[in-house]
Amino acid sequence: MHAYIRLSEKPIRFNPVDAEVFYDELNDNLIIFREGIFSVMTFGGDEIRLSYVNRDKHGDVSGVRCSPDMRFMSIRRSVHLMEIVDLHTLDTFLVTPKKKPCLILDCFWTRMETTDFVLATSSGLEFFKISRGEEAKAKMVKSYPISKAVWARFFAEENLLVIGGGTQANMIYLTQLTPTEVFKYPKFEVDMPNKNHVLSAKHITACRLYGVLYCLHTDVNTKFLVMYRVYKDLVARIAREIELFSTRVHVSLVDNVIVVHNLDTKVSMAYDVKVTRFPFMNPLPLAFHSSLPKPRPLSLSQGEMVINVNSSYLSPPDSPTAIELYKPDWRFMSPRTVIDTQDGYAWKVTLDLDEVAAACIEPAPLLGFLMHRSNAKRLVLSALQSMLVFNYNLSVIEAAFDLINTSYVAVVRQRDKDDKASTSKSGLFDKSFSDMTVQEQNIGLPFSHSVVDQGDIFTHVFMTVYHDGQLDEQQRLMEAMRTYIMSLHRHHIQVSPSLFELLITLFDRCNCLHQLDLCIRFNIVEDSVPVAKLLLSLDKSYPPAYTLGLDMLHRLRETQEILKVLLDRSQILAACHFVRKMRIIQCPPRPFLEAAWASNDRHLFYTVYHFFSQRNWVVRGSVDFVPKEDCDEFVRLYNENFTKTSHEFDLF
């Protein structure tokens, strides 16, 4: 079944019979209450901590959460009473609001240094610290008043408390719980067209998308998902909205993607704020992964208490294939947890990037989406290759290259900022990030995405099309490569010589070598020794390439390479002329004399010998060659073939 939104392969499985299920946002656990026993179940494994609690001692159980270190458990007994259980000693103590009269909305544990848990009440927030002595007690350390609070939610990934207050519960208070301090964002009012409607807590979702804090409002009256961007000093409503097409919807957040689940049509839609087209994929139903683990017996322990639990207690009897999707009793917990209280499952919502690539028929928006996903480099390169093979408009391909290079530059700059390194062009932009993501490099960006450098594009896109494509495809490849190189120039990225070499090879194969002069003149093809050598090798098919190659070596000041080229082509007098013109004093004479003697032209040998004799006279005041120049053989040949003459000449 094709589906790009899937439920995780390894869910939590529990027996739903007579069980009350609670989700612990901070620890990302399920807490199952059944027959007076609390079972804490994790997504990461089988670790389960138990605590016997007398259900009737202080009242019903309406909410349960655990502290980050799993030392304490908070149990909401009523709107007036919280019970705190020490899981090490099984001792309990009660907590009530300090400001009265007020109602307890909820209790949330924190990772703060000065606060262990926060009590959200109808009058505001009360912060408590537990003294961990022989007898644990909770002491209120601070409080923040909030007028007419109606509901409270905690979003653990953002460490953000959201309070809804006012007559319609649409006055939103945002409180950030950092490890060292409490930060309050500006309050704002959610637009409510129906003045008789009260905003529900489940219709508000706080999240960070690409490092930016948003507050999402599922407006069931207008059937739109309204986005509010949260700044430090203001909250602004964004004009861009998501049409929901139904009132029975839930929101999940997966890898900076907003996923809207429609319970009426039983499909899910993915939205990415970085992609212009909204949405860019067709809605598809949720799907399970191909296999789910079989139940197995578990051994549960807590301190000295050990209880063997039969696997039938924790595992539902139904097969996953028989589970109905989008059931009305499904609970969607932020950011991406789904709990099936009827069949006894809890999943994570996941994004299948391969299915995303298969479902999206337009590579351009797909590429923008994949660039902001981790571990998507393979799919990014595949999308680029498809754009070349299927002859997409060059402007679309150019936009794709610009997106990739912009992302690459941002990552490199951030890396150098983190490393406190210099940002010189030569040492910065030519480093490879092959097979790495931003997270793998520990770069301090607020979100993760794949990094694609020119080595990846050269190997997996250009070379693939070059080897597999026909002539028309290679002509398109030539245009695409020229566009890519120009994009690299715009982003001040040093271009690899291998790209120039492939481009020039394509010019040759497509009979377009006449374009070389323009490409070099306008710096599309940059000067380098490998490129110059390639140009020199093309002189038979395109004679001007020889001059272009020599000029490039001259601009690079590669005098030894120029001399080597001239000597290899038996242009010995031209090489001597170049030595005199460039005043190359430290030029070894042996290669010249060797080439002149091998030409069987005695007049040429005589001229070259006297040229370097004059060089010796100018440099050392003597016509003789020094031993390190290893010219004794040619001195002997000269003496054997020519009469000794005056050395007063003017060749150098």
XYZ file of C-alpha atoms in Angstrom:
652
model
C 0.000 0.000 0.000
C 1.361 3.407 -1.001
C 1.516 5.787 1.949
C 4.058 8.408 2.902
C 2.724 8.753 6.471
C 3.210 5.540 8.413
C 2.807 4.301 11.953
C 6.042 3.221 13.588
C 7.321 -0.310 13.210
C 7.790 -0.927 16.949
C 4.741 0.330 18.844
C 3.905 0.013 22.501
C 1.458 -2.857 23.035
C -0.782 -3.149 26.068
C -3.953 -4.884 27.181
C -6.736 -2.313 26.845
C -9.251 -4.227 28.979
C -10.260 -2.134 32.015
C -7.180 0.047 31.477
C -6.845 3.800 31.784
C -4.136 5.144 29.482
C -2.167 8.347 30.083
C 0.542 9.910 27.958
C 3.593 11.421 29.667
C 4.830 14.150 27.291
C 8.080 14.915 29.092
C 9.351 11.328 29.146
C 7.498 10.214 26.003
C 6.009 7.232 27.852
C 2.637 5.593 28.284
C 1.333 5.116 31.792
C -1.227 2.320 32.049
C -3.443 2.150 35.148
C -5.192 -1.192 35.617
C -6.394 -3.001 38.714
C -4.606 -0.594 41.033
C -1.231 -0.919 39.251
C 0.613 1.759 37.302
C 2.761 0.477 34.422
C 5.163 2.897 32.757
C 5.826 1.718 29.214
C 8.437 3.196 26.895
C 8.746 3.344 23.114
C 12.424 2.490 23.358
C 12.149 -0.921 25.011
C 10.605 -3.070 27.718
C 11.616 -1.084 30.809
C 8.572 -0.876 33.089
C 8.412 0.539 36.602
C 5.500 -0.359 38.857
C 3.950 1.226 41.896
C 1.018 -0.139 43.849
C -1.500 2.591 44.569
C -4.742 2.364 46.497
C -7.239 3.752 43.989
C -9.826 4.662 46.628
C -7.430 6.268 49.103
C -7.586 9.817 47.750
C -10.035 9.573 44.847
C -10.072 8.725 41.168
C -7.113 8.966 38.817
C -7.640 11.668 36.168
C -4.051 12.371 35.182
C -0.627 10.776 35.707
C 2.924 11.873 34.854
C 6.452 11.002 36.009
C 9.440 13.152 36.836
C 12.368 13.150 34.367
C 14.464 10.893 36.615
C 11.477 8.551 37.189
C 11.787 9.154 40.933
C 8.330 10.688 41.454
C 4.895 10.213 39.973
C 2.149 12.851 40.071
C -1.466 11.679 40.205
C -4.313 14.140 39.741
C -7.014 12.957 42.104
C -9.466 15.802 41.593
C -9.620 19.457 40.565
C -8.495 20.304 44.101
C -5.895 17.648 44.940
C -2.620 16.280 43.520
C -0.867 13.226 44.944
C 2.908 12.824 44.575
C 4.332 9.271 44.911
C 7.998 8.586 45.653
C 8.631 5.533 43.480
C 11.728 4.604 45.495
C 10.067 4.479 48.887
C 6.377 4.347 47.801
C 5.719 7.228 50.223
C 3.124 9.793 49.149
C 2.292 13.406 49.942
C -0.496 15.700 48.789
C -0.288 19.033 46.984
C -3.067 21.592 46.789
C -3.086 25.027 45.161
C -1.730 27.757 47.402
C -4.044 30.372 45.987
C -7.661 29.593 46.780
C -10.328 29.245 45.607
C -9.082 27.809 42.303
C -9.180 24.596 40.330
C -6.263 22.391 39.276
C -6.079 22.208 35.499
C -3.044 19.934 35.286
C 0.405 19.208 36.673
C 3.596 19.160 34.585
C 7.115 18.038 35.496
C 10.056 20.103 34.267
C 13.801 19.852 33.708
C 14.471 23.157 35.432
C 17.139 23.564 38.089
C 14.914 25.496 40.484
C 11.556 23.815 39.808
C 10.490 20.181 39.794
C 6.869 20.540 38.724
C 4.371 23.242 37.782
C 0.791 23.267 38.951
C -1.499 24.895 36.370
C -4.599 26.249 38.051
C -7.511 28.444 37.076
C -5.681 31.336 38.767
C -2.262 30.877 37.158
C 0.936 28.848 37.486
C 2.499 27.644 40.739
C 6.113 26.364 40.674
C 7.143 23.717 43.227
C 10.487 22.310 44.348
C 10.673 18.908 46.118
C 13.020 18.529 49.058
C 14.544 15.076 48.676
C 15.380 14.247 52.254
C 14.139 11.431 54.420
C 10.634 12.787 53.989
C 9.953 14.315 50.578
C 7.924 17.528 50.594
C 6.977 20.070 47.958
C 7.504 23.800 48.484
C 6.169 26.514 46.200
C 9.044 28.717 44.969
C 7.163 31.161 42.709
C 3.832 31.797 41.032
C 2.488 33.645 37.990
C -1.105 34.876 38.026
C -3.317 34.247 34.988
C -6.871 35.466 34.869
C -9.631 32.923 34.252
C -7.468 30.065 33.003
C -9.603 27.289 31.490
C -7.150 24.681 30.197
C -3.424 23.951 30.112
C -1.151 21.991 27.786
C 2.551 21.215 27.917
C 4.648 20.684 24.781
C 7.753 18.896 25.974
C 9.878 19.252 22.833
C 9.605 23.035 23.111
C 9.439 23.058 26.959
C 6.441 25.325 26.481
C 3.397 25.679 28.688
C 0.267 26.895 26.888
C -2.648 28.232 28.916
C -6.054 29.115 27.474
C -7.934 31.743 29.435
C -10.849 34.134 29.196
C -14.547 33.624 28.571
C -13.945 31.712 25.339
C -10.572 30.285 26.476
C -9.049 31.995 23.437
C -6.614 34.251 25.308
C -3.370 32.285 24.931
C -0.503 32.526 27.440
C 2.843 30.997 26.452
C 5.474 30.235 29.097
C 8.907 28.871 28.189
C 10.511 26.688 30.849
C 14.254 26.845 30.197
C 16.677 24.970 32.490
C 17.628 28.193 34.297
C 14.701 30.583 33.931
C 11.066 31.110 33.017
C 10.337 33.239 29.955
C 6.856 34.561 29.201
C 5.935 35.353 25.601
C 3.358 38.043 24.858
C -0.184 36.840 25.297
C -2.408 36.899 22.241
C -6.016 36.295 21.333
C -7.074 33.572 18.929
C -9.706 34.781 16.467
C -13.042 33.125 17.209
C -15.780 33.961 14.639
C -18.403 32.210 16.741
C -18.661 34.154 19.992
C -20.580 31.313 21.631
C -17.824 28.802 20.993
C -15.201 27.951 23.640
C -11.729 27.101 22.383
C -10.705 23.546 23.244
C -7.185 22.641 24.329
C -6.941 19.938 21.643
C -7.320 22.597 18.946
C -4.092 24.381 19.933
C -0.664 22.996 19.044
C 2.682 24.652 19.759
C 5.667 23.629 17.692
C 8.965 24.723 16.211
C 9.267 24.515 12.445
C 12.802 25.090 11.208
C 13.715 26.754 14.488
C 10.753 29.161 14.457
C 8.096 28.922 17.166
C 4.501 28.637 15.939
C 1.125 28.240 17.578
C -1.346 26.313 15.401
C -5.100 26.737 15.800
C -7.393 24.087 14.346
C -10.397 26.287 13.568
C -13.333 23.890 13.289
C -15.711 26.743 12.412
C -13.914 27.914 9.271
C -12.226 24.532 8.605
C -8.782 26.094 8.396
C -5.559 25.543 10.293
C -4.466 29.033 11.348
C -0.790 29.664 12.074
C 0.545 32.215 14.557
C 4.236 33.014 14.548
C 5.595 33.666 18.025
C 8.315 36.290 18.480
C 9.874 37.429 21.735
C 7.900 40.668 21.785
C 4.828 39.906 19.651
C 2.689 37.183 18.099
C 1.608 37.584 14.470
C -1.013 35.696 12.531
C 0.319 34.345 9.241
C -1.717 34.934 6.096
C -0.903 31.455 4.829
C -3.512 28.988 6.084
C -4.164 25.282 5.620
C -7.603 24.190 4.476
C -8.837 21.254 6.548
C -11.971 20.171 4.584
C -13.460 18.747 7.792
C -14.082 19.461 11.475
C -12.822 16.058 12.642
C -9.091 16.532 12.176
C -5.937 16.072 14.254
C -2.440 17.497 13.825
C 0.901 15.697 14.105
C 4.392 17.123 13.662
C 7.089 15.010 12.004
C 10.521 16.339 11.022
C 9.341 19.961 10.642
C 6.317 18.813 8.644
C 2.704 19.508 9.630
C 0.609 16.361 9.154
C -3.171 16.809 9.197
C -5.209 13.634 9.768
C -8.773 13.800 8.420
C -10.976 11.326 10.277
C -13.933 11.784 7.895
C -12.105 11.007 4.651
C -9.491 8.849 6.422
C -6.512 10.421 4.726
C -3.494 12.390 5.939
C -1.937 15.445 4.299
C 1.611 16.739 4.735
C 2.464 20.457 4.703
C 5.907 22.017 4.649
C 6.154 25.760 5.282
C 9.399 25.861 3.282
C 7.695 24.646 0.088
C 5.835 27.212 -1.993
C 3.121 24.834 -3.126
C 0.803 24.084 -0.215
C 0.265 21.110 -0.079
C 2.617 19.661 -2.675
C 1.507 16.024 -2.321
C -1.835 14.361 -2.747
C -3.477 13.150 0.484
C -3.061 9.445 1.188
C -4.233 7.182 4.036
C -2.024 6.209 6.937
C -0.396 2.805 6.756
C 1.349 0.387 9.054
C 4.890 -0.771 8.500
C 5.200 -4.176 6.881
C 5.796 -6.000 10.147
C 5.202 -5.554 13.853
C 7.047 -7.436 16.607
C 5.444 -10.467 18.158
C 4.549 -10.301 21.856
C 6.954 -11.867 24.303
C 6.976 -12.369 28.101
C 8.406 -9.507 30.122
C 9.986 -9.389 33.555
C 9.133 -6.265 35.493
C 11.074 -5.048 38.498
C 10.973 -2.140 40.909
C 13.587 -2.108 43.652
C 13.251 -5.407 45.515
C 9.777 -6.038 44.130
C 9.797 -8.383 41.096
C 6.622 -9.379 39.273
C 6.402 -11.677 36.252
C 3.775 -10.438 33.864
C 2.228 -12.774 31.309
C 2.563 -11.563 27.731
C -1.190 -11.833 27.193
C -1.622 -9.080 29.774
C 0.443 -6.592 27.769
C -0.259 -7.699 24.224
C -3.598 -7.403 22.486
C -4.919 -10.562 20.854
C -5.690 -8.876 17.524
C -3.311 -8.880 14.592
C -2.146 -5.425 13.437
C -3.640 -6.100 10.025
C -7.095 -6.227 11.611
C -6.808 -2.813 13.256
C -9.064 -0.165 11.807
C -7.368 3.100 10.863
C -8.658 6.543 11.882
C -10.957 5.193 14.560
C -12.960 7.796 16.504
C -11.364 6.719 19.798
C -7.811 7.233 18.539
C -5.948 9.812 20.610
C -3.459 12.005 18.743
C -0.899 13.350 21.209
C 1.563 16.087 20.323
C 3.873 16.000 18.585
C 3.488 12.620 16.828
C 2.060 9.946 19.112
C -1.119 8.006 18.302
C -2.810 5.887 20.988
C -5.396 3.232 20.174
C -7.137 2.634 23.493
C -9.485 0.045 22.019
C -6.930 -2.361 20.528
C -4.040 -1.530 22.858
C -1.425 0.133 20.656
C 0.607 3.312 20.735
C 2.563 4.387 17.649
C 4.775 7.168 16.455
C 3.797 8.882 13.221
C 6.697 8.627 10.767
C 7.483 10.063 7.360
C 8.462 7.643 4.583
C 10.648 9.742 2.286
C 10.800 7.082 -0.427
C 7.027 7.090 -0.631
C 7.029 10.892 -0.614
C 9.296 10.835 -3.649
C 7.012 8.297 -5.341
C 3.831 10.247 -4.552
C 5.113 13.635 -5.725
C 4.976 13.959 -9.514
C 6.764 17.326 -9.651
C 10.487 17.132 -8.812
C 10.843 20.880 -8.163
C 8.690 21.096 -4.986
C 9.845 17.605 -4.029
C 13.452 18.759 -4.129
C 12.655 21.716 -1.864
C 10.985 19.341 0.561
C 13.752 16.747 0.569
C 16.517 19.304 1.074
C 15.113 20.037 4.537
C 14.888 16.405 5.594
C 17.668 14.437 7.215
C 18.970 11.324 5.425
C 17.412 12.360 2.099
C 20.557 12.917 0.024
C 19.938 9.858 -2.151
C 16.438 11.054 -3.006
C 17.627 14.610 -3.667
C 20.152 13.349 -6.196
C 17.546 11.075 -7.779
C 15.139 14.016 -8.160
C 17.872 16.089 -9.789
C 18.648 13.288 -12.205
C 14.967 13.014 -13.133
C 14.816 16.731 -13.874
C 17.679 16.340 -16.351
C 16.442 13.154 -18.001
C 12.863 14.377 -18.448
C 13.973 17.695 -19.935
C 12.632 20.107 -17.328
C 12.792 23.805 -18.056
C 16.247 25.200 -17.461
C 14.874 27.863 -15.094
C 13.419 25.120 -12.869
C 16.741 23.295 -12.838
C 18.538 26.547 -12.055
C 16.226 27.179 -9.078
C 16.981 23.657 -7.829
C 20.738 24.242 -8.063
C 20.397 27.571 -6.247
C 18.452 25.893 -3.447
C 21.116 23.203 -3.006
C 23.994 25.691 -3.065
C 22.278 28.112 -0.689
C 21.790 25.276 1.781
C 25.404 24.170 1.376
C 26.776 27.672 1.995
C 24.598 28.089 5.101
C 25.895 24.833 6.552
C 29.533 25.663 5.823
C 29.256 29.113 7.331
C 27.581 27.740 10.414
C 30.285 25.104 10.734
C 33.014 27.688 10.532
C 31.153 29.863 12.998
C 30.965 26.969 15.417
C 34.626 26.161 14.909
C 35.649 29.852 15.122
C 37.595 29.406 11.913
C 38.394 31.965 9.245
C 36.023 32.203 6.299
C 38.481 32.570 3.450
C 37.054 31.464 0.138
C 39.859 29.097 -0.752
C 39.803 27.224 2.529
C 36.101 27.254 3.185
C 33.947 26.270 0.267
C 35.963 23.485 -1.275
C 35.495 21.006 1.594
C 33.390 17.933 1.021
C 30.375 16.982 3.090
C 29.745 13.721 1.273
C 27.441 11.219 2.995
C 26.809 13.562 5.934
C 23.812 15.388 7.325
C 23.758 18.521 9.402
C 23.040 16.511 12.541
C 25.943 14.141 11.871
C 28.284 17.114 11.689
C 26.965 18.535 15.002
C 26.355 21.875 13.347
C 24.368 24.346 15.408
C 21.485 24.912 13.006
C 17.957 24.859 14.467
C 16.891 22.087 12.119
C 18.483 19.217 10.233
C 18.729 18.572 6.542
C 20.882 16.740 4.046
C 23.985 18.429 2.669
C 24.651 17.938 -1.037
C 27.977 19.153 -2.403
C 29.299 19.339 -5.943
C 31.093 16.017 -5.561
C 27.742 14.294 -4.971
C 26.118 16.011 -7.949
C 29.090 15.298 -10.202
C 29.243 11.591 -9.325
C 25.579 10.659 -8.932
C 23.883 13.045 -11.370
C 26.153 14.372 -14.098
C 28.316 11.280 -14.583
C 25.277 8.987 -14.506
C 23.527 10.941 -17.248
C 26.812 11.241 -19.151
C 27.389 7.485 -19.255
C 23.761 6.418 -19.763
C 22.299 9.241 -21.854
C 21.910 9.628 -25.595
C 23.202 12.624 -27.536
C 20.119 14.779 -26.906
C 20.311 14.042 -23.170
C 23.984 14.954 -23.162
C 23.198 18.254 -24.843
C 20.723 18.970 -22.042
C 23.371 17.845 -19.575
C 25.805 20.339 -21.082
C 23.319 23.180 -20.539
C 22.532 21.956 -17.022
C 26.219 21.774 -16.110
C 26.810 25.278 -17.375
C 23.837 26.446 -15.288
C 25.155 24.611 -12.213
C 28.627 26.126 -12.548
C 27.122 29.607 -12.830
C 25.101 28.900 -9.670
C 28.286 27.873 -7.863
C 29.884 31.156 -8.937
C 26.904 33.164 -7.644
C 27.218 31.486 -4.268
C 31.019 31.995 -4.177
C 31.700 28.275 -4.057
C 34.995 27.114 -5.487
C 34.272 24.905 -8.484
C 35.980 21.544 -8.775
C 38.131 21.187 -11.943
C 36.421 17.865 -12.652
C 33.227 19.775 -13.477
C 35.067 21.908 -16.031
C 36.704 18.845 -17.527
C 33.367 17.076 -17.974
C 31.814 20.221 -19.463
C 34.632 20.563 -21.990
C 34.320 16.849 -22.836
C 30.617 17.409 -23.487
C 31.465 20.376 -25.734
C 33.697 18.059 -27.721
C 31.155 15.222 -27.913
C 28.309 17.551 -28.922
C 30.470 19.447 -31.460
C 30.172 22.665 -29.489
C 33.845 23.412 -28.915
C 33.334 26.829 -30.488
C 31.599 27.822 -27.216
C 34.802 27.303 -25.251
C 36.139 30.777 -25.952
C 33.014 32.439 -24.578
C 32.904 30.152 -21.514
C 36.517 31.000 -20.662
C 36.097 34.703 -21.393
C 33.066 34.995 -19.081
C 34.667 32.809 -16.367
C 32.161 29.990 -16.677
C 35.199 27.764 -17.067
C 37.838 28.800 -14.547
C 41.575 28.519 -15.062
C 43.256 25.388 -13.734
C 46.106 23.147 -14.820
C 43.895 20.056 -15.452
C 41.520 22.135 -17.599
C 44.434 23.650 -19.534
C 45.857 20.195 -20.238
C 42.461 19.018 -21.459
C 42.254 22.018 -23.809
C 45.701 21.266 -25.166
C 44.639 17.698 -25.906
C 41.751 18.922 -28.075
C 43.876 20.808 -30.588
C 43.374 18.173 -33.291
C 39.578 18.483 -33.268
C 39.586 22.205 -32.463
C 42.949 23.932 -33.186
C 42.142 27.137 -31.203
C 41.971 24.961 -28.052
C 45.781 24.778 -28.105
C 46.101 28.551 -27.806
C 43.357 28.642 -25.156
C 45.257 26.059 -23.111
C 48.591 27.876 -23.349
C 46.959 31.186 -22.443
C 45.368 29.560 -19.412
C 48.710 28.188 -18.225
C 50.223 31.623 -18.761
C 47.530 33.263 -16.613
C 48.206 30.653 -13.943
C 51.943 31.458 -14.123
C 52.661 27.785 -14.724
C 55.893 28.439 -16.641
C 57.281 24.940 -16.173
C 54.080 23.431 -17.562
C 54.265 25.746 -20.590
C 57.869 24.778 -21.232
C 56.994 21.106 -20.900
C 54.185 21.482 -23.454
C 56.425 23.311 -25.916
C 59.215 20.788 -25.588
C 56.848 17.824 -25.922
C 55.608 19.326 -29.174
C 59.208 19.978 -30.397
C 58.710 23.739 -30.306
C 62.176 24.202 -28.842
C 62.956 27.660 -30.188
C 59.556 28.875 -28.995
C 60.437 27.500 -25.568
C 63.757 29.376 -25.627
C 61.982 32.526 -26.674
C 59.547 32.072 -23.768
C 62.462 31.627 -21.331
C 64.069 34.859 -22.547
C 60.799 36.784 -22.554
C 59.838 35.688 -19.014
C 63.475 36.047 -17.799
C 63.422 32.535 -16.320
C 66.926 32.342 -14.889
C 66.632 29.040 -13.022
C 65.545 27.005 -16.037
C 67.241 23.554 -16.326
C 68.987 23.349 -19.741
C 69.179 19.574 -20.062
C 65.561 19.030 -21.354
C 66.143 21.673 -24.042
C 69.468 20.227 -25.154
C 68.063 16.722 -25.067
C 65.078 17.673 -27.255
C 67.300 19.616 -29.683
C 69.727 16.712 -30.139
C 66.836 14.244 -30.568
C 65.466 16.374 -33.433
C 68.549 15.518 -35.556
C 68.753 19.210 -36.459
C 72.366 20.197 -35.753
C 71.702 23.879 -36.381
C 68.883 23.751 -33.817
C 71.191 22.029 -31.317
C 73.888 24.659 -31.969
C 71.418 27.502 -31.372
C 70.024 26.013 -28.176
C 73.500 25.255 -26.820
C 74.652 28.822 -27.415
C 71.406 30.157 -25.940
C 72.110 28.470 -22.607
C 75.827 29.295 -22.794
C 74.846 32.942 -22.967
C 72.448 32.354 -20.047
C 75.388 30.950 -18.065
C 77.503 33.991 -18.964
C 74.795 36.397 -17.803
C 74.069 34.523 -14.578
C 77.504 33.265 -13.541
C 80.010 35.107 -15.765
C 81.069 31.849 -17.431
C 79.755 29.893 -20.391
C 80.331 26.574 -18.669
C 77.540 24.425 -17.242
C 77.699 23.542 -13.568
C 77.830 19.839 -12.594
C 74.343 19.798 -11.071
C 72.838 20.674 -14.480
C 74.101 17.306 -15.774
C 75.035 18.600 -19.232
C 78.471 16.977 -19.662
C 77.137 14.705 -22.380
C 75.902 17.623 -24.487
C 79.123 19.587 -23.942
C 80.991 16.616 -25.388
C 78.600 16.373 -28.339
C 78.983 20.051 -29.042
C 82.793 19.862 -28.954
C 82.759 16.866 -31.275
C 80.449 18.413 -33.868
C 81.243 22.119 -33.882
C 84.399 24.258 -34.076
C 84.964 26.291 -30.962
C 83.967 29.895 -31.670
C 83.762 33.119 -29.803
C 81.146 33.269 -27.052
C 80.445 36.947 -27.521
C 76.886 36.719 -28.913
C 73.535 38.124 -27.950
C 71.006 35.312 -27.874
C 69.833 35.778 -24.264
